[in-house]
Amino acid sequence: MSTERSDKAINVPNILTLTRILLTPLFVILLLRNQLSLALIVFAVAGISDGLDGLIARWFNQRTVLGAYLDPVADKMMLVSAFVCLAIMGIIPDWLAVIVLSRDILIVIGIAIFTLMRKKFQIKPSLVSKWTTAAQTVMVFVFLMAPGMVGLLTVQHLLLWATAALTTISGLHYVYIGMKILQ
């Protein structure tokens, strides 16, 4: 399998990514209407499409420059929307939504600064960033599946703190990478 990226924009992985972006408003509406079961289904479909787009892009050599930008945008849209809505609804603590949102804003600001400075950099998630995204996704899924369910309180509490820690570590890691690029 080649690691080269194509300039061709329209392919199955990018269509799946765009579908995930388009599912985000529906997900938010369902959350705000307190239709958690339907929101969970939309979130699961988005998660499956996220896995499929990456798998198809690698397996069939359909990696594109557009996909390299759109995929993380789709992830951030869905996860930030989930964390903000769940915090507004009182399902998760607001401080956790602030941590998640702050990290993502930090990443976007860093990319904007490097782009304006015409610094050469490659958009490639670090291992800790992948763990962070996985922890955030699992946490949203578990909290949507059973918000405040007594039997899952310990699991939810552990997920909450693991997500906070990984998100913080990932944010600091990106600051470190950014400082290295600036040097």
Tab-separated table of C-alpha atoms in Angstrom:
chain	number	residue	atom	x	y	z
A	1	MET	CA	0.000	0.000	0.000
A	2	SER	CA	1.350	3.412	-0.951
A	3	THR	CA	1.435	6.320	1.486
A	4	GLU	CA	1.215	8.956	-1.246
A	5	ARG	CA	-1.762	11.277	-1.236
A	6	SER	CA	-3.793	11.935	-4.353
A	7	ASP	CA	-5.128	15.315	-5.453
A	8	LYS	CA	-8.406	13.630	-6.473
A	9	ALA	CA	-11.038	14.886	-4.038
A	10	ILE	CA	-14.090	12.766	-4.768
A	11	ASN	CA	-13.763	9.218	-3.499
A	12	VAL	CA	-15.545	6.922	-1.046
A	13	PRO	CA	-13.457	7.858	2.038
A	14	ASN	CA	-14.041	11.589	1.481
A	15	ILE	CA	-17.766	11.034	0.911
A	16	LEU	CA	-17.899	9.126	4.228
A	17	THR	CA	-16.041	11.980	5.927
A	18	LEU	CA	-18.428	14.570	4.477
A	19	THR	CA	-21.356	12.421	5.629
A	20	ARG	CA	-19.880	12.491	9.146
A	21	ILE	CA	-19.665	16.283	8.983
A	22	LEU	CA	-23.298	16.455	7.855
A	23	LEU	CA	-24.384	14.108	10.675
A	24	THR	CA	-23.021	16.508	13.313
A	25	PRO	CA	-25.947	19.001	13.226
A	26	LEU	CA	-28.449	16.110	13.413
A	27	PHE	CA	-26.530	14.697	16.375
A	28	VAL	CA	-26.607	18.077	18.165
A	29	ILE	CA	-30.338	18.540	17.516
A	30	LEU	CA	-31.085	15.072	18.896
A	31	LEU	CA	-28.957	15.741	21.981
A	32	LEU	CA	-30.578	19.091	22.675
A	33	ARG	CA	-34.016	17.483	22.311
A	34	ASN	CA	-32.859	14.920	24.875
A	35	GLN	CA	-33.289	12.070	22.392
A	36	LEU	CA	-30.209	10.275	23.674
A	37	SER	CA	-30.946	6.902	22.064
A	38	LEU	CA	-31.243	8.414	18.590
A	39	ALA	CA	-28.189	10.627	19.248
A	40	LEU	CA	-26.287	7.490	20.255
A	41	ILE	CA	-27.231	5.810	16.966
A	42	VAL	CA	-26.068	8.837	14.946
A	43	PHE	CA	-22.848	8.964	16.982
A	44	ALA	CA	-22.272	5.237	16.368
A	45	VAL	CA	-22.897	5.620	12.617
A	46	ALA	CA	-20.433	8.521	12.555
A	47	GLY	CA	-17.885	6.428	14.458
A	48	ILE	CA	-18.277	3.514	12.063
A	49	SER	CA	-17.916	5.830	9.063
A	50	ASP	CA	-14.751	7.262	10.654
A	51	GLY	CA	-13.227	3.805	10.876
A	52	LEU	CA	-14.397	2.868	7.385
A	53	ASP	CA	-13.062	5.983	5.668
A	54	GLY	CA	-9.575	5.397	7.060
A	55	LEU	CA	-9.655	1.700	6.272
A	56	ILE	CA	-10.862	2.236	2.697
A	57	ALA	CA	-8.381	5.069	2.122
A	58	ARG	CA	-5.465	2.869	3.205
A	59	TRP	CA	-6.656	-0.437	1.734
A	60	PHE	CA	-7.577	0.931	-1.691
A	61	ASN	CA	-4.896	3.634	-1.776
A	62	GLN	CA	-7.467	6.448	-1.811
A	63	ARG	CA	-5.654	8.841	0.537
A	64	THR	CA	-6.098	12.447	-0.531
A	65	VAL	CA	-4.837	15.826	0.568
A	66	LEU	CA	-8.465	16.892	1.111
A	67	GLY	CA	-9.093	13.812	3.262
A	68	ALA	CA	-6.038	14.592	5.391
A	69	TYR	CA	-7.661	17.925	6.282
A	70	LEU	CA	-11.334	16.900	6.371
A	71	ASP	CA	-10.996	13.795	8.562
A	72	PRO	CA	-9.678	15.593	11.660
A	73	VAL	CA	-12.188	18.420	11.074
A	74	ALA	CA	-15.035	15.888	11.055
A	75	ASP	CA	-13.693	14.280	14.257
A	76	LYS	CA	-13.359	17.625	15.995
A	77	MET	CA	-16.813	18.798	14.918
A	78	MET	CA	-18.515	15.691	16.270
A	79	LEU	CA	-16.516	15.369	19.495
A	80	VAL	CA	-16.499	19.059	20.425
A	81	SER	CA	-20.247	19.241	19.708
A	82	ALA	CA	-20.796	16.178	21.895
A	83	PHE	CA	-18.750	17.506	24.799
A	84	VAL	CA	-20.300	20.983	24.692
A	85	CYS	CA	-23.865	19.607	24.469
A	86	LEU	CA	-23.301	16.992	27.184
A	87	ALA	CA	-21.880	19.702	29.450
A	88	ILE	CA	-24.811	22.038	28.743
A	89	MET	CA	-27.169	19.172	29.557
A	90	GLY	CA	-25.327	18.490	32.830
A	91	ILE	CA	-24.388	14.941	31.805
A	92	ILE	CA	-20.657	15.628	32.009
A	93	PRO	CA	-18.808	18.292	34.009
A	94	ASP	CA	-18.413	21.608	32.200
A	95	TRP	CA	-14.686	21.764	33.041
A	96	LEU	CA	-14.100	18.677	30.883
A	97	ALA	CA	-15.808	20.299	27.902
A	98	VAL	CA	-13.559	23.329	28.448
A	99	ILE	CA	-10.440	21.112	28.400
A	100	VAL	CA	-11.543	19.328	25.200
A	101	LEU	CA	-12.541	22.563	23.472
A	102	SER	CA	-9.350	24.367	24.567
A	103	ARG	CA	-7.098	21.625	23.191
A	104	ASP	CA	-8.847	21.675	19.830
A	105	ILE	CA	-8.773	25.473	19.622
A	106	LEU	CA	-5.055	25.335	20.467
A	107	ILE	CA	-4.452	22.885	17.605
A	108	VAL	CA	-6.418	24.998	15.109
A	109	ILE	CA	-4.602	28.190	16.183
A	110	GLY	CA	-1.250	26.421	15.828
A	111	ILE	CA	-2.094	25.241	12.314
A	112	ALA	CA	-3.272	28.751	11.372
A	113	ILE	CA	-0.072	30.339	12.714
A	114	PHE	CA	2.165	27.882	10.869
A	115	THR	CA	0.169	28.374	7.679
A	116	LEU	CA	0.453	32.170	7.946
A	117	MET	CA	4.179	31.885	8.678
A	118	ARG	CA	4.507	29.493	5.725
A	119	LYS	CA	6.177	26.966	8.005
A	120	LYS	CA	6.412	23.482	6.552
A	121	PHE	CA	4.546	20.955	8.657
A	122	GLN	CA	2.665	17.754	8.117
A	123	ILE	CA	-0.770	17.111	9.572
A	124	LYS	CA	-0.295	13.767	11.245
A	125	PRO	CA	-1.886	12.822	14.568
A	126	SER	CA	0.495	11.660	17.273
A	127	LEU	CA	-0.026	8.400	19.137
A	128	VAL	CA	-1.201	10.257	22.251
A	129	SER	CA	-3.631	12.200	20.059
A	130	LYS	CA	-5.080	8.947	18.714
A	131	TRP	CA	-5.479	7.651	22.288
A	132	THR	CA	-7.148	10.940	23.222
A	133	THR	CA	-9.629	10.683	20.361
A	134	ALA	CA	-10.366	7.060	21.296
A	135	ALA	CA	-10.899	7.972	24.982
A	136	GLN	CA	-13.146	10.904	24.054
A	137	THR	CA	-15.180	8.737	21.667
A	138	VAL	CA	-15.607	5.902	24.171
A	139	MET	CA	-16.523	8.392	26.889
A	140	VAL	CA	-19.222	10.065	24.784
A	141	PHE	CA	-20.572	6.647	23.771
A	142	VAL	CA	-20.755	5.395	27.384
A	143	PHE	CA	-22.311	8.619	28.698
A	144	LEU	CA	-24.902	8.600	25.894
A	145	MET	CA	-25.627	4.926	26.411
A	146	ALA	CA	-26.368	5.271	30.108
A	147	PRO	CA	-26.117	8.776	31.579
A	148	GLY	CA	-25.904	8.495	35.352
A	149	MET	CA	-26.555	4.744	35.348
A	150	VAL	CA	-25.614	3.549	38.838
A	151	GLY	CA	-23.863	0.386	37.632
A	152	LEU	CA	-21.645	2.404	35.292
A	153	LEU	CA	-20.758	5.298	37.597
A	154	THR	CA	-17.290	3.918	38.376
A	155	VAL	CA	-16.598	3.291	34.672
A	156	GLN	CA	-17.886	6.753	33.785
A	157	HIS	CA	-15.775	8.347	36.511
A	158	LEU	CA	-12.631	6.540	35.300
A	159	LEU	CA	-13.378	7.472	31.676
A	160	LEU	CA	-13.929	11.070	32.669
A	161	TRP	CA	-10.542	11.367	34.394
A	162	ALA	CA	-8.684	9.330	31.757
A	163	THR	CA	-10.143	11.549	29.044
A	164	ALA	CA	-9.214	14.709	30.938
A	165	ALA	CA	-5.653	13.462	31.492
A	166	LEU	CA	-5.122	12.278	27.910
A	167	THR	CA	-6.628	15.454	26.452
A	168	THR	CA	-4.341	17.592	28.628
A	169	ILE	CA	-1.244	15.509	27.801
A	170	SER	CA	-2.110	15.616	24.094
A	171	GLY	CA	-2.559	19.390	24.194
A	172	LEU	CA	0.804	19.838	25.925
A	173	HIS	CA	2.385	17.458	23.402
A	174	TYR	CA	1.101	19.590	20.525
A	175	VAL	CA	2.482	22.716	22.222
A	176	TYR	CA	5.855	20.949	22.448
A	177	ILE	CA	5.708	19.950	18.761
A	178	GLY	CA	4.724	23.521	17.836
A	179	MET	CA	7.671	24.947	19.761
A	180	LYS	CA	10.010	22.542	17.968
A	181	ILE	CA	8.656	23.656	14.583
A	182	LEU	CA	9.120	27.306	15.546
A	183	GLN	CA	12.724	26.631	16.569
